């Protein structure tokens, strides 16, 4: 599966890992990974360690996740970005909306 979700035992942190291309083809899997939960976690981590490509629809999916998590009050972190993906996030000012490392 290209999108995997791992919830901590206490239910406070959900890690979403994307493997391969993060594009519109992942839309259903990505949304399903966080919307199917009974309770909203306190923190979301999007792990892009194995992500090879990010397009504008991926940016939109991240914004939808942020809104689902609570908007400005949300704790959504994007981790393990390669330099090309980090540049895309910087150009689109996502570094102002997300904690990116």
GROMACS .gro file of C-alpha atoms in nm:
model
  101
    1UNK     CA    1   0.000   0.000   0.000
    2UNK     CA    2   0.135   0.345  -0.088
    3UNK     CA    3  -0.013   0.511   0.224
    4UNK     CA    4   0.029   0.349   0.564
    5UNK     CA    5  -0.109   0.476   0.893
    6UNK     CA    6   0.020   0.399   1.240
    7UNK     CA    7  -0.160   0.521   1.551
    8UNK     CA    8   0.026   0.524   1.881
    9UNK     CA    9  -0.124   0.294   2.147
   10UNK     CA   10  -0.255   0.596   2.341
   11UNK     CA   11  -0.424   0.730   2.025
   12UNK     CA   12  -0.254   1.068   2.050
   13UNK     CA   13  -0.031   1.055   1.740
   14UNK     CA   14  -0.105   0.931   1.389
   15UNK     CA   15   0.185   0.880   1.149
   16UNK     CA   16   0.101   0.868   0.779
   17UNK     CA   17   0.381   0.737   0.558
   18UNK     CA   18   0.365   0.785   0.180
   19UNK     CA   19   0.567   0.555  -0.043
   20UNK     CA   20   0.634   0.648  -0.404
   21UNK     CA   21   0.439   0.925  -0.572
   22UNK     CA   22   0.228   1.157  -0.355
   23UNK     CA   23  -0.021   1.273  -0.616
   24UNK     CA   24  -0.394   1.260  -0.691
   25UNK     CA   25  -0.377   0.882  -0.720
   26UNK     CA   26  -0.318   0.870  -0.342
   27UNK     CA   27  -0.616   1.097  -0.259
   28UNK     CA   28  -0.857   0.824  -0.144
   29UNK     CA   29  -0.596   0.624   0.052
   30UNK     CA   30  -0.457   0.935   0.221
   31UNK     CA   31  -0.795   1.070   0.333
   32UNK     CA   32  -0.918   0.729   0.439
   33UNK     CA   33  -0.608   0.683   0.658
   34UNK     CA   34  -0.709   0.969   0.890
   35UNK     CA   35  -1.085   1.003   0.841
   36UNK     CA   36  -1.165   0.645   0.944
   37UNK     CA   37  -1.042   0.703   1.300
   38UNK     CA   38  -1.303   0.725   1.577
   39UNK     CA   39  -1.115   0.997   1.764
   40UNK     CA   40  -0.903   1.284   1.640
   41UNK     CA   41  -0.537   1.244   1.745
   42UNK     CA   42  -0.354   1.537   1.904
   43UNK     CA   43  -0.072   1.515   1.651
   44UNK     CA   44  -0.032   1.408   1.290
   45UNK     CA   45   0.303   1.322   1.134
   46UNK     CA   46   0.336   1.287   0.756
   47UNK     CA   47   0.650   1.086   0.682
   48UNK     CA   48   0.787   1.147   0.333
   49UNK     CA   49   1.102   0.937   0.370
   50UNK     CA   50   1.001   0.704   0.084
   51UNK     CA   51   0.821   0.968  -0.124
   52UNK     CA   52   0.968   1.022  -0.469
   53UNK     CA   53   0.734   1.290  -0.606
   54UNK     CA   54   0.494   1.554  -0.472
   55UNK     CA   55   0.252   1.753  -0.689
   56UNK     CA   56  -0.009   2.025  -0.631
   57UNK     CA   57  -0.281   1.776  -0.543
   58UNK     CA   58  -0.058   1.647  -0.260
   59UNK     CA   59  -0.034   2.003  -0.131
   60UNK     CA   60  -0.414   2.020  -0.137
   61UNK     CA   61  -0.439   1.690   0.052
   62UNK     CA   62  -0.206   1.824   0.319
   63UNK     CA   63  -0.425   2.133   0.355
   64UNK     CA   64  -0.732   1.910   0.393
   65UNK     CA   65  -0.552   1.713   0.664
   66UNK     CA   66  -0.463   2.037   0.842
   67UNK     CA   67  -0.827   2.150   0.837
   68UNK     CA   68  -0.944   1.809   0.960
   69UNK     CA   69  -0.689   1.828   1.244
   70UNK     CA   70  -0.811   2.169   1.362
   71UNK     CA   71  -0.678   2.434   1.125
   72UNK     CA   72  -0.455   2.691   1.290
   73UNK     CA   73  -0.473   2.500   1.619
   74UNK     CA   74  -0.358   2.173   1.459
   75UNK     CA   75  -0.030   1.993   1.517
   76UNK     CA   76   0.066   1.853   1.176
   77UNK     CA   77   0.432   1.777   1.110
   78UNK     CA   78   0.593   1.681   0.782
   79UNK     CA   79   0.914   1.484   0.830
   80UNK     CA   80   1.194   1.328   0.626
   81UNK     CA   81   1.157   1.557   0.323
   82UNK     CA   82   1.413   1.529   0.048
   83UNK     CA   83   1.564   1.861  -0.075
   84UNK     CA   84   1.337   1.883  -0.381
   85UNK     CA   85   1.021   1.836  -0.175
   86UNK     CA   86   1.143   2.083   0.087
   87UNK     CA   87   1.194   2.340  -0.192
   88UNK     CA   88   0.836   2.287  -0.315
   89UNK     CA   89   0.708   2.343   0.041
   90UNK     CA   90   0.916   2.660   0.077
   91UNK     CA   91   0.800   2.804  -0.256
   92UNK     CA   92   0.436   2.738  -0.164
   93UNK     CA   93   0.485   2.882   0.190
   94UNK     CA   94   0.390   2.551   0.352
   95UNK     CA   95   0.672   2.611   0.598
   96UNK     CA   96   0.442   2.877   0.749
   97UNK     CA   97   0.154   2.630   0.793
   98UNK     CA   98   0.337   2.310   0.891
   99UNK     CA   99   0.630   2.206   1.104
  100UNK     CA  100   0.862   2.069   0.833
  101UNK     CA  101   1.181   1.877   0.899
   0.00000   0.00000   0.00000
